[in-house]
Coordinates of C-alpha atoms in Angstrom, one line a residue:
Chain A
M1 CA -12.2 48.7 15.4
T2 CA -12.3 45.4 17.3
V3 CA -15.4 43.3 17.5
T4 CA -15.8 41.3 20.7
V5 CA -18.1 38.3 20.3
I6 CA -19.2 36.3 23.3
P7 CA -18.8 32.6 22.4
Q8 CA -22.1 31.7 23.9
D9 CA -23.8 34.0 21.4
I10 CA -22.2 32.3 18.5
F11 CA -23.4 28.9 19.8
L12 CA -27.0 30.0 20.6
G13 CA -27.0 31.9 17.2
R14 CA -25.9 28.9 15.3
I15 CA -28.5 26.6 17.0
R16 CA -31.2 29.3 16.2
R17 CA -30.0 29.5 12.6
H18 CA -29.8 25.8 11.8
Y19 CA -32.7 24.4 13.8
F20 CA -35.2 27.1 14.7
S21 CA -35.0 29.4 11.5
N22 CA -38.7 29.0 10.8
W23 CA -42.0 27.5 12.0
A24 CA -41.4 24.1 10.2
N25 CA -37.8 23.7 11.3
T26 CA -38.8 24.5 14.7
T27 CA -41.6 21.9 14.8
V28 CA -39.3 19.1 13.3
S29 CA -36.4 20.0 15.8
V30 CA -38.8 19.9 18.9
A31 CA -40.5 16.6 17.7
F32 CA -37.2 15.0 17.2
T33 CA -35.7 16.1 20.5
V34 CA -38.8 14.9 22.4
V35 CA -38.7 11.4 20.7
S36 CA -34.8 11.1 21.1
V37 CA -35.1 11.9 24.8
W38 CA -37.9 9.6 25.3
I39 CA -36.2 6.6 23.6
L40 CA -32.9 7.3 25.4
W41 CA -34.5 7.8 28.7
N42 CA -36.4 4.4 28.3
L43 CA -33.1 2.7 27.2
I44 CA -31.1 4.0 30.2
E45 CA -34.1 3.0 32.5
W46 CA -34.1 -0.5 31.0
A47 CA -30.3 -1.0 31.0
F48 CA -29.4 0.6 34.3
F49 CA -32.0 1.8 36.8
D50 CA -34.4 -1.3 36.6
A51 CA -31.7 -3.8 35.9
V52 CA -30.5 -6.6 37.9
F53 CA -26.7 -7.0 37.8
E54 CA -25.9 -9.6 40.4
P55 CA -25.0 -13.1 39.3
D56 CA -27.5 -15.9 39.9
Q57 CA -30.5 -13.8 40.4
R58 CA -33.1 -15.6 38.2
Q59 CA -36.0 -14.8 40.3
Q60 CA -35.2 -11.2 40.9
C61 CA -34.7 -10.8 37.2
E62 CA -38.2 -12.2 36.3
A63 CA -39.6 -9.7 38.8
A64 CA -37.7 -6.8 37.5
T65 CA -38.9 -4.7 34.6
G66 CA -35.4 -3.8 33.5
A67 CA -32.5 -5.8 31.8
C68 CA -31.4 -9.0 33.3
W69 CA -27.5 -8.6 33.2
S70 CA -27.6 -11.4 35.7
V71 CA -27.4 -13.8 32.9
V72 CA -24.0 -12.3 31.6
T73 CA -22.5 -12.0 35.0
T74 CA -23.4 -15.7 35.8
R75 CA -22.5 -17.1 32.5
W76 CA -20.0 -14.9 30.9
R77 CA -17.3 -17.6 30.9
I78 CA -19.2 -19.5 28.4
V79 CA -19.3 -16.7 26.1
L80 CA -15.6 -16.1 26.3
F81 CA -14.3 -19.6 26.6
G82 CA -17.0 -21.9 25.2
L83 CA -16.5 -25.5 26.2
Y84 CA -13.0 -25.1 27.3
P85 CA -12.3 -26.9 30.4
F86 CA -13.3 -24.7 33.6
E87 CA -9.9 -25.2 35.4
E88 CA -7.9 -24.4 32.3
Q89 CA -9.8 -21.3 31.3
W90 CA -7.0 -19.1 32.6
R91 CA -5.0 -20.4 29.7
S92 CA -7.6 -19.2 27.1
A93 CA -7.8 -15.9 28.9
L94 CA -4.1 -15.4 28.8
A95 CA -4.1 -16.5 25.2
C96 CA -6.5 -13.8 24.3
L97 CA -4.6 -11.2 26.3
V98 CA -1.4 -12.2 24.3
M99 CA -3.3 -11.5 21.0
L100 CA -4.5 -8.3 22.4
V101 CA -1.0 -7.1 23.3
V102 CA 0.3 -8.2 19.9
A103 CA -2.5 -6.3 18.2
I104 CA -1.7 -3.1 20.3
L105 CA 2.1 -3.6 19.7
S106 CA 1.5 -3.8 16.0
C107 CA 0.0 -0.2 16.2
V108 CA 3.3 1.0 17.4
P109 CA 5.5 2.6 14.6
F110 CA 8.5 0.7 15.8
F111 CA 7.0 -2.4 14.6
W112 CA 6.1 -1.1 11.1
N113 CA 8.9 -3.0 9.4
A114 CA 8.7 -5.8 6.9
K115 CA 10.8 -7.9 9.3
R116 CA 9.6 -7.0 12.8
L117 CA 5.7 -7.2 12.1
P118 CA 5.7 -10.7 10.8
V119 CA 7.8 -11.9 13.6
L120 CA 5.7 -10.2 16.2
W121 CA 2.5 -11.7 14.8
L122 CA 4.1 -15.3 14.3
A123 CA 5.4 -15.2 17.9
G124 CA 2.1 -14.0 19.2
F125 CA 0.2 -16.6 17.3
V126 CA 2.5 -19.4 18.3
T127 CA 2.2 -18.4 22.0
F128 CA -1.6 -18.3 21.6
Y129 CA -1.6 -21.7 20.1
V130 CA 0.6 -23.3 22.7
L131 CA -1.5 -21.9 25.6
M132 CA -4.7 -23.0 24.0
R133 CA -3.7 -26.5 22.8
G134 CA -1.3 -27.4 25.6
G135 CA 0.4 -30.8 25.6
V136 CA 3.8 -29.2 26.2
F137 CA 5.4 -27.4 29.3
G138 CA 3.2 -29.5 31.5
L139 CA 0.0 -28.0 30.1
T140 CA -3.0 -30.5 29.8
P141 CA -3.8 -31.0 26.3
V142 CA -7.1 -29.3 25.2
F143 CA -8.2 -30.4 21.6
E144 CA -9.6 -28.1 19.1
Q145 CA -13.0 -29.4 19.5
K146 CA -13.3 -27.9 23.0
W147 CA -12.2 -24.5 21.9
G148 CA -14.9 -21.9 21.8
G149 CA -16.2 -18.5 22.6
L150 CA -14.1 -15.4 22.0
S151 CA -10.9 -17.1 22.1
L152 CA -12.0 -19.4 19.1
T153 CA -13.3 -16.1 17.3
I154 CA -9.8 -14.5 17.9
F155 CA -8.0 -17.7 16.9
I156 CA -9.8 -17.9 13.6
F157 CA -9.5 -14.2 12.8
A158 CA -5.8 -14.0 13.7
A159 CA -5.1 -17.3 11.8
V160 CA -6.8 -16.2 8.7
S161 CA -5.3 -12.7 8.6
L162 CA -1.8 -14.3 9.1
L163 CA -2.3 -16.8 6.4
G164 CA -4.4 -14.6 4.1
M165 CA -2.3 -11.5 4.0
P166 CA 0.9 -13.0 2.6
L167 CA -1.2 -15.2 0.3
S168 CA -3.1 -12.1 -1.0
I169 CA 0.3 -10.3 -1.9
V170 CA 1.3 -13.3 -3.8
F171 CA -2.0 -13.5 -5.5
A172 CA -1.8 -9.8 -6.5
L173 CA 1.7 -10.2 -7.8
L174 CA 0.7 -13.2 -9.9
R175 CA -2.3 -11.4 -11.1
R176 CA -0.1 -8.6 -12.4
S177 CA 2.4 -10.9 -14.0
E178 CA 3.7 -9.9 -17.5
L179 CA 3.3 -13.6 -18.6
P180 CA -0.3 -13.8 -19.9
W181 CA -0.9 -17.5 -18.8
I182 CA 0.0 -16.8 -15.2
S183 CA -2.0 -13.4 -14.8
R184 CA -5.1 -15.1 -16.6
T185 CA -5.0 -18.2 -14.4
M186 CA -4.8 -16.2 -11.4
A187 CA -7.6 -13.9 -12.6
L188 CA -9.7 -16.9 -13.1
V189 CA -8.9 -18.4 -9.7
I190 CA -9.7 -15.1 -8.1
D191 CA -12.8 -14.6 -9.8
T192 CA -14.0 -18.2 -9.1
I193 CA -13.4 -18.1 -5.5
R194 CA -15.0 -14.6 -5.2
S195 CA -18.1 -15.7 -6.9
L196 CA -18.7 -18.5 -4.3
P197 CA -20.4 -17.7 -1.1
L198 CA -18.1 -17.9 2.0
L199 CA -20.5 -20.5 3.5
S200 CA -20.1 -22.9 0.6
I201 CA -16.3 -22.6 0.7
M202 CA -16.3 -23.4 4.4
F203 CA -18.6 -26.4 3.9
T204 CA -16.5 -27.7 1.0
F205 CA -13.3 -27.4 3.1
A206 CA -14.9 -28.9 6.3
I207 CA -17.0 -31.6 4.8
V208 CA -15.9 -32.4 1.2
M209 CA -12.1 -32.0 1.6
P210 CA -11.6 -35.1 3.7
F211 CA -12.8 -37.3 0.9
V212 CA -10.5 -35.6 -1.7
L213 CA -7.3 -35.2 0.3
P214 CA -4.9 -38.0 1.3
G215 CA -5.1 -38.9 4.9
W216 CA -2.0 -37.1 6.1
A217 CA -3.2 -33.8 4.7
I218 CA -6.7 -33.8 6.3
G219 CA -5.8 -32.3 9.7
D220 CA -8.5 -31.0 12.1
K221 CA -11.7 -29.5 10.7
L222 CA -10.9 -26.2 12.2
Y223 CA -7.6 -25.8 10.2
R224 CA -9.3 -27.0 7.0
V225 CA -12.1 -24.2 7.6
I226 CA -9.2 -21.6 8.3
V227 CA -7.5 -22.5 5.1
G228 CA -10.6 -22.1 3.1
Y229 CA -11.5 -18.8 4.7
A230 CA -7.9 -17.6 4.3
L231 CA -8.1 -18.4 0.7
F232 CA -11.5 -16.5 0.4
F233 CA -9.9 -13.5 2.3
A234 CA -6.8 -13.6 0.0
C235 CA -8.8 -13.4 -3.1
Y236 CA -10.6 -10.3 -2.0
Q237 CA -7.5 -8.7 -0.4
A238 CA -5.5 -9.5 -3.6
E239 CA -7.8 -7.3 -5.7
I240 CA -7.7 -4.5 -3.0
I241 CA -3.9 -4.5 -3.2
R242 CA -3.9 -4.7 -6.9
G243 CA -6.2 -1.7 -6.9
G244 CA -3.6 0.1 -4.7
M245 CA -0.9 -0.7 -7.1
Q246 CA -2.7 0.4 -10.2
A247 CA -3.4 3.8 -8.4
L248 CA 0.4 4.3 -8.7
P249 CA 1.9 6.4 -11.5
V250 CA 3.8 4.3 -14.1
G251 CA 6.8 6.7 -13.3
Q252 CA 7.3 5.1 -9.9
E253 CA 8.3 1.7 -11.2
E254 CA 10.1 3.3 -14.1
A255 CA 12.2 5.4 -11.9
A256 CA 13.1 2.3 -9.7
K257 CA 14.0 0.4 -12.9
A258 CA 16.3 3.2 -14.1
L259 CA 18.0 3.1 -10.9
G260 CA 18.9 -0.6 -11.5
M261 CA 16.7 -1.9 -8.8
S262 CA 15.7 -5.5 -9.1
Y263 CA 12.0 -6.9 -9.3
W264 CA 11.9 -7.8 -5.6
H265 CA 13.6 -4.6 -4.5
R266 CA 11.0 -2.5 -6.6
I267 CA 8.2 -4.5 -5.2
G268 CA 9.4 -4.4 -1.6
Y269 CA 10.5 -0.8 -1.4
I270 CA 8.7 1.2 -3.9
I271 CA 5.5 -0.6 -5.1
L272 CA 4.0 -2.4 -2.1
P273 CA 4.5 0.3 0.5
Q274 CA 2.7 2.8 -1.7
A275 CA 0.1 0.4 -2.7
F276 CA -0.8 -0.4 1.0
R277 CA -1.2 3.2 1.8
N278 CA -3.5 3.6 -1.2
A279 CA -5.4 0.5 -0.3
L280 CA -5.7 1.2 3.5
P281 CA -9.4 2.0 3.7
P282 CA -10.6 -1.0 1.8
T283 CA -8.1 -3.1 3.8
I284 CA -9.5 -2.1 7.2
N285 CA -13.0 -2.7 5.7
Q286 CA -11.9 -6.2 4.7
F287 CA -10.4 -7.0 8.2
V288 CA -13.8 -5.7 9.8
I289 CA -15.8 -8.0 7.4
T290 CA -13.5 -10.9 8.1
F291 CA -13.8 -10.5 11.9
K292 CA -17.6 -10.3 11.8
E293 CA -17.9 -13.4 9.2
T294 CA -16.0 -15.6 11.6
S295 CA -19.5 -16.3 13.2
L296 CA -20.3 -18.3 10.1
V297 CA -18.2 -21.2 11.6
T298 CA -21.2 -22.0 13.9
I299 CA -22.9 -23.7 10.8
I300 CA -20.4 -26.3 10.8
G301 CA -20.3 -27.0 14.5
F302 CA -17.9 -24.4 16.1
F303 CA -18.9 -22.5 19.1
D304 CA -17.4 -19.1 18.4
V305 CA -18.4 -16.1 20.5
M306 CA -21.8 -15.7 18.7
A307 CA -22.8 -19.3 19.1
S308 CA -21.5 -19.4 22.6
G309 CA -23.7 -16.4 23.6
R310 CA -26.7 -18.3 22.2
A311 CA -25.7 -21.4 24.1
A312 CA -25.2 -19.5 27.3
S313 CA -28.9 -18.0 27.4
G314 CA -30.2 -21.3 25.8
T315 CA -30.9 -23.3 29.0
A316 CA -34.5 -23.5 30.3
E317 CA -33.2 -21.5 33.2
W318 CA -32.2 -18.3 31.4
S319 CA -33.9 -18.6 28.0
F320 CA -35.9 -15.4 28.9
A321 CA -32.8 -13.4 28.9
V322 CA -31.7 -13.9 25.3
I323 CA -31.8 -10.2 24.4
E324 CA -29.4 -9.4 27.1
M325 CA -27.1 -12.1 26.0
Y326 CA -27.1 -10.7 22.4
V327 CA -26.5 -7.3 23.6
F328 CA -23.4 -8.4 25.4
V329 CA -22.1 -10.3 22.3
A330 CA -22.9 -7.3 20.3
L331 CA -20.9 -5.1 22.6
I332 CA -17.9 -7.4 22.3
F333 CA -18.0 -7.2 18.4
F334 CA -18.5 -3.4 18.8
V335 CA -15.4 -3.0 20.9
F336 CA -13.3 -5.0 18.4
V337 CA -14.6 -3.6 15.1
F338 CA -14.8 0.0 16.5
S339 CA -11.0 -0.1 17.7
L340 CA -10.2 -1.5 14.3
S341 CA -12.0 1.3 12.4
R342 CA -10.4 3.9 14.7
Y343 CA -7.0 2.6 14.2
G344 CA -7.5 2.5 10.4
A345 CA -8.4 6.3 10.7
Y346 CA -5.3 6.9 12.8
L347 CA -3.2 5.0 10.2
E348 CA -4.6 7.0 7.4
H349 CA -3.9 10.3 9.2
R350 CA -0.3 9.2 10.1
L351 CA 0.7 7.9 6.6
D352 CA -0.6 11.0 5.0
V353 CA 2.6 12.7 6.0
G354 CA 4.6 11.7 2.9
S355 CA 1.9 12.3 0.3
R356 CA 1.3 16.0 1.4
Chain B
M1 CA 40.9 8.8 -28.4
T2 CA 37.2 8.5 -28.2
V3 CA 35.5 5.7 -26.5
V4 CA 31.9 4.9 -27.4
A5 CA 29.4 5.3 -24.7
I6 CA 26.2 4.6 -26.5
S7 CA 26.1 2.8 -29.9
V8 CA 22.8 2.2 -31.8
N9 CA 22.7 0.2 -35.0
S10 CA 19.7 0.2 -37.4
M11 CA 17.4 0.0 -34.4
N12 CA 13.6 -0.3 -35.0
K13 CA 10.8 0.1 -32.4
F14 CA 7.2 -0.8 -33.0
Y15 CA 4.1 -0.2 -30.8
G16 CA 1.9 -3.0 -32.3
G17 CA 1.6 -2.0 -36.0
F18 CA 2.8 1.5 -35.4
H19 CA 6.4 2.1 -36.5
A20 CA 7.7 4.3 -33.7
L21 CA 11.5 4.4 -34.4
K22 CA 12.8 3.8 -37.9
D23 CA 16.3 2.5 -38.6
I24 CA 18.0 4.5 -35.9
N25 CA 21.8 4.7 -36.2
L26 CA 23.6 6.8 -33.6
E27 CA 26.8 6.9 -31.7
V28 CA 27.5 8.8 -28.5
A29 CA 31.1 9.2 -27.4
R30 CA 32.3 9.2 -23.8
G31 CA 32.1 12.7 -22.4
E32 CA 29.9 13.9 -25.3
K33 CA 26.8 16.0 -24.8
V34 CA 24.0 15.3 -27.2
V35 CA 20.8 17.1 -27.3
I36 CA 17.8 15.5 -29.0
C37 CA 14.9 17.7 -30.2
G38 CA 11.9 17.4 -32.6
P39 CA 8.2 17.9 -32.5
S40 CA 6.1 16.0 -30.0
G41 CA 5.4 12.4 -31.3
S42 CA 8.7 12.2 -33.1
G43 CA 10.0 9.4 -30.9
K44 CA 12.7 11.4 -29.1
S45 CA 11.6 10.2 -25.6
T46 CA 11.0 6.7 -26.9
L47 CA 14.6 6.7 -28.3
I48 CA 16.1 7.7 -25.0
R49 CA 14.0 5.3 -23.0
C50 CA 15.2 2.4 -25.3
F51 CA 18.8 3.0 -24.1
N52 CA 17.9 1.6 -20.6
R53 CA 15.2 -0.8 -21.6
L54 CA 12.2 1.3 -20.3
E55 CA 11.0 0.6 -23.8
Q56 CA 12.0 -2.6 -25.6
H57 CA 13.3 -2.3 -29.2
Q58 CA 12.4 -5.1 -31.9
S59 CA 15.4 -5.1 -34.2
G60 CA 18.8 -3.8 -34.5
S61 CA 21.2 -3.4 -31.7
I62 CA 21.9 -1.1 -28.8
E63 CA 25.2 -1.1 -26.8
V64 CA 25.7 1.0 -23.6
M65 CA 29.2 1.1 -22.1
G66 CA 30.0 -1.9 -24.1
T67 CA 27.3 -4.0 -22.8
K68 CA 25.0 -5.3 -25.4
L69 CA 21.2 -4.7 -24.5
D70 CA 19.3 -7.8 -24.9
D71 CA 16.9 -10.0 -23.0
N72 CA 19.5 -11.0 -20.5
V73 CA 18.5 -9.5 -17.4
D74 CA 22.0 -9.1 -16.1
H75 CA 22.8 -7.0 -19.0
I76 CA 19.9 -4.8 -18.4
D77 CA 20.7 -4.3 -14.9
E78 CA 24.4 -3.6 -15.7
I79 CA 23.2 -0.9 -18.2
R80 CA 20.8 0.7 -15.7
R81 CA 23.5 0.9 -13.1
E82 CA 25.6 2.9 -15.6
A83 CA 23.1 5.1 -17.0
G84 CA 21.2 7.5 -14.7
M85 CA 17.9 8.8 -15.8
V86 CA 16.0 12.1 -15.1
F87 CA 12.3 12.2 -15.8
Q88 CA 9.8 14.8 -16.9
N89 CA 7.8 14.2 -13.8
F90 CA 10.7 13.8 -11.5
N91 CA 9.2 10.4 -10.2
L92 CA 10.6 10.8 -6.7
F93 CA 9.4 8.1 -4.2
P94 CA 6.8 10.0 -2.3
H95 CA 6.8 7.8 0.7
M96 CA 10.5 8.3 1.4
T97 CA 12.4 11.5 2.5
I98 CA 14.8 13.2 0.1
L99 CA 17.8 11.6 1.8
E100 CA 16.1 8.2 1.5
N101 CA 15.4 8.7 -2.0
C102 CA 19.0 9.3 -2.7
T103 CA 20.4 6.4 -0.7
L104 CA 17.9 3.7 -1.4
A105 CA 19.5 2.5 -4.8
P106 CA 23.1 2.9 -3.7
I107 CA 22.5 0.7 -0.6
L108 CA 20.4 -1.9 -2.4
V109 CA 22.1 -2.1 -5.8
R110 CA 25.5 -0.8 -5.2
K111 CA 25.7 -2.6 -1.7
K112 CA 27.0 0.5 0.1
S113 CA 26.9 1.0 3.8
R114 CA 24.0 3.3 4.9
Q115 CA 26.7 5.7 6.3
E116 CA 28.7 5.8 3.1
A117 CA 25.5 6.2 1.0
E118 CA 24.3 9.1 3.1
K119 CA 27.6 10.9 2.9
T120 CA 27.6 10.6 -0.8
A121 CA 24.0 11.7 -1.0
M122 CA 24.8 14.8 1.1
Q123 CA 27.5 15.8 -1.2
Y124 CA 25.3 15.6 -4.2
L125 CA 22.3 17.3 -2.5
E126 CA 24.9 20.1 -1.7
R127 CA 25.9 20.3 -5.3
V128 CA 22.2 20.7 -6.4
K129 CA 22.1 23.4 -3.5
I130 CA 19.3 21.7 -1.3
P131 CA 21.2 19.9 1.5
D132 CA 18.8 21.7 4.0
Q133 CA 15.8 19.8 2.5
A134 CA 17.2 16.3 3.1
A135 CA 14.8 15.4 5.9
K136 CA 11.7 16.5 3.9
Y137 CA 9.4 14.5 1.8
P138 CA 9.2 15.1 -2.1
G139 CA 5.7 16.6 -1.7
Q140 CA 6.9 19.4 0.4
L141 CA 9.4 20.7 -2.4
S142 CA 8.7 22.9 -5.3
G143 CA 8.9 21.4 -8.8
G144 CA 12.5 22.8 -9.5
Q145 CA 13.7 21.4 -6.2
Q146 CA 12.2 18.0 -6.8
Q147 CA 13.9 17.8 -10.3
R148 CA 17.3 18.8 -8.5
V149 CA 16.8 16.0 -6.2
A150 CA 16.0 13.7 -8.9
I151 CA 19.3 14.6 -10.6
A152 CA 21.1 14.1 -7.4
R153 CA 19.4 10.7 -6.8
A154 CA 20.6 9.5 -10.2
L155 CA 24.2 10.9 -9.6
C156 CA 24.4 9.0 -6.3
M157 CA 24.6 5.8 -8.2
A158 CA 27.8 7.2 -9.9
P159 CA 26.6 6.6 -13.4
E160 CA 28.8 6.9 -16.5
I161 CA 26.0 8.4 -18.5
M162 CA 23.1 10.8 -17.7
L163 CA 19.9 10.6 -19.7
F164 CA 17.5 13.5 -19.4
D165 CA 13.9 13.0 -20.7
E166 CA 12.4 16.6 -21.0
P167 CA 13.6 17.6 -17.5
T168 CA 12.2 20.9 -17.6
S169 CA 9.0 20.4 -19.5
A170 CA 6.9 20.0 -16.4
L171 CA 8.3 23.0 -14.5
D172 CA 7.1 26.5 -14.0
P173 CA 9.1 29.1 -16.1
E174 CA 10.8 30.6 -13.1
M175 CA 12.2 27.2 -12.0
I176 CA 13.7 26.1 -15.3
S177 CA 16.9 27.9 -14.9
E178 CA 17.8 26.4 -11.5
V179 CA 17.5 22.9 -13.1
L180 CA 19.4 24.0 -16.1
D181 CA 22.3 25.5 -14.0
V182 CA 22.8 22.2 -12.5
M183 CA 22.8 20.4 -15.9
I184 CA 25.3 22.9 -17.3
G185 CA 27.6 22.3 -14.3
L186 CA 27.4 18.5 -14.9
A187 CA 28.2 19.1 -18.5
H188 CA 31.3 21.2 -17.6
E189 CA 32.5 18.3 -15.5
G190 CA 32.7 16.0 -18.5
M191 CA 29.6 13.9 -17.9
T192 CA 28.3 12.0 -20.9
M193 CA 24.8 13.4 -21.4
V194 CA 21.9 12.7 -23.6
C195 CA 19.2 15.3 -23.2
V196 CA 15.7 15.3 -24.8
T197 CA 14.8 19.0 -24.4
H198 CA 13.2 22.0 -26.0
E199 CA 15.6 24.3 -24.2
M200 CA 17.6 25.7 -27.3
G201 CA 19.6 28.0 -25.2
F202 CA 20.9 25.0 -23.3
A203 CA 21.6 23.2 -26.4
R204 CA 23.6 26.1 -27.9
Q205 CA 25.5 26.4 -24.8
V206 CA 26.6 22.9 -23.8
A207 CA 25.8 20.5 -26.7
D208 CA 28.4 19.0 -28.9
R209 CA 25.9 17.7 -31.1
V210 CA 22.1 18.4 -31.8
I211 CA 20.0 15.7 -33.3
F212 CA 16.7 16.6 -34.9
M213 CA 14.1 13.8 -35.0
A214 CA 10.7 13.8 -36.9
E215 CA 8.3 10.9 -37.3
G216 CA 10.5 8.3 -35.8
S217 CA 13.6 9.0 -37.8
I218 CA 16.8 11.1 -37.2
V219 CA 16.5 13.8 -39.8
E220 CA 19.5 16.0 -39.0
E221 CA 22.4 16.0 -36.7
A222 CA 25.1 18.7 -36.5
P223 CA 27.1 20.8 -33.9
P224 CA 24.9 23.5 -32.4
A225 CA 26.3 26.4 -34.3
E226 CA 25.8 24.8 -37.6
F227 CA 22.5 23.3 -36.5
F228 CA 21.0 26.6 -35.6
D229 CA 22.6 28.9 -38.2
S230 CA 22.4 26.8 -41.3
P231 CA 20.2 23.8 -40.9
K232 CA 20.1 21.7 -44.2
N233 CA 16.7 20.0 -44.0
E234 CA 13.5 21.9 -44.4
R235 CA 11.7 20.3 -41.5
T236 CA 14.5 21.4 -39.2
R237 CA 14.4 24.9 -40.4
A238 CA 10.6 25.0 -39.8
F239 CA 11.1 23.5 -36.4
I240 CA 13.8 26.0 -35.4
G241 CA 11.7 28.7 -36.7
Q242 CA 8.8 27.7 -34.5
V243 CA 10.9 27.4 -31.3
L244 CA 13.0 30.4 -31.7
G245 CA 11.1 32.6 -34.0
H246 CA 9.1 34.6 -31.6

């Protein structure tokens, strides 16, 4: 005997079973639906129906009851590029685009290779730097103090990742050294840096370091901050990688040893690839945190995307529209962090093939 | 004429204060098949793992294919190239295909071309009767298949000696014979083999010599017929009684 079930009945039946099974459930369900719809409706009304979108409509904005997106459409360039010279902002935009392409390309399995991925990132980073800084190929030099907005945030994030990732692998390997004095020293360094707030590390590198370092090693404040941040990142990431290594069965390294593989071959072909796979969820987490915490650089006088947003709505003319500006900045962060998380989920799914 | 493959002289191994291997003297000739058995904790796995420095011995000497096993990394690498090892838990590399498992070390260590390594690997996979699984990942294979791949992987390095560390202990009963068949075939081809195993049928069939260990010492060693039919030591008798007695 065959039973035919109408799909709609399953759907309605499930709704009835889960949300309207008794008097109390029904009350809660109805109450929450009403409140959610009310909130959503007000939000949509504020953000779309009653909002002002056209640039330079301050008067109209003040009269309107909805959001004043006019502040974003008027001053978005400050958010994206900070104090970067107006006529040169195409370079900043192009630089961001280059980094975006690099990020997308590194999602393609073709580049998942210990040689191709570093080359890709290094090439992308150098292109980014040359475009931003100029001084070659007939580009007007623009000094780091003028950098700002989203491009500065991306620059700091990319530089910290590029510097911090190899450093974290070195730290993790030193931490695992068979020589006790090396592994203990590394453990002490990692624990010390991890116990300091990121802010104090940035301060130290930006303000204290110039007194300590010899003149030739001081460099721009931006680079000192990046080095400090990369060090901080590397210490956390090293522990994540070490965790991934410790999750491996001892037999893996023994089998590689028994085949006569050298230390570097064992690390490069057997240990690290598996450790990275084990450590993927916390690694993505670490990247998300690192991206968001770039906004701490405002404290030492850099205009990242967050600070630029505040500056863009900080004039007397637009100060009433500060919420809209923050929503816009939040949206930028969301787009980046959400894509990062989704990419992480995709990676996890894809790398799962071998472990099934 | 016999050429010595492995020679161990008054070797001792400690774990901290625990005396794991006591004054071991052992010689394995080229082409000889030796089975090591004994109760758990008797040090048989530790002994075989000392041969390729997965465990470090504290005194005495070990020589494998004429190379002295000391702290010199070149010597250790030399010995590891010449002595293939098969583990209880297979220890295949889960992130690589079967073929990649078999070609990695020949390419990296023996400096073979990929083409050549793959050709050799397919020959050995055919010999262990799983060439059709070459593109799969270890996790997709049964335990018996994985262990046969592990044997093929070790053979791809063209070793002079094969060390087996309880190769069938982690297998389901119905898969033991497929692994033993491969090992018997290998023995008939004249491979030098040292096997830690509880498979007494295998010992009787292929071993030239059976070694019985207890509490870190070699208690008795004899050809299989003599070992099983007229063991001299009381502990050997008790052990054989337990293994075969039901």
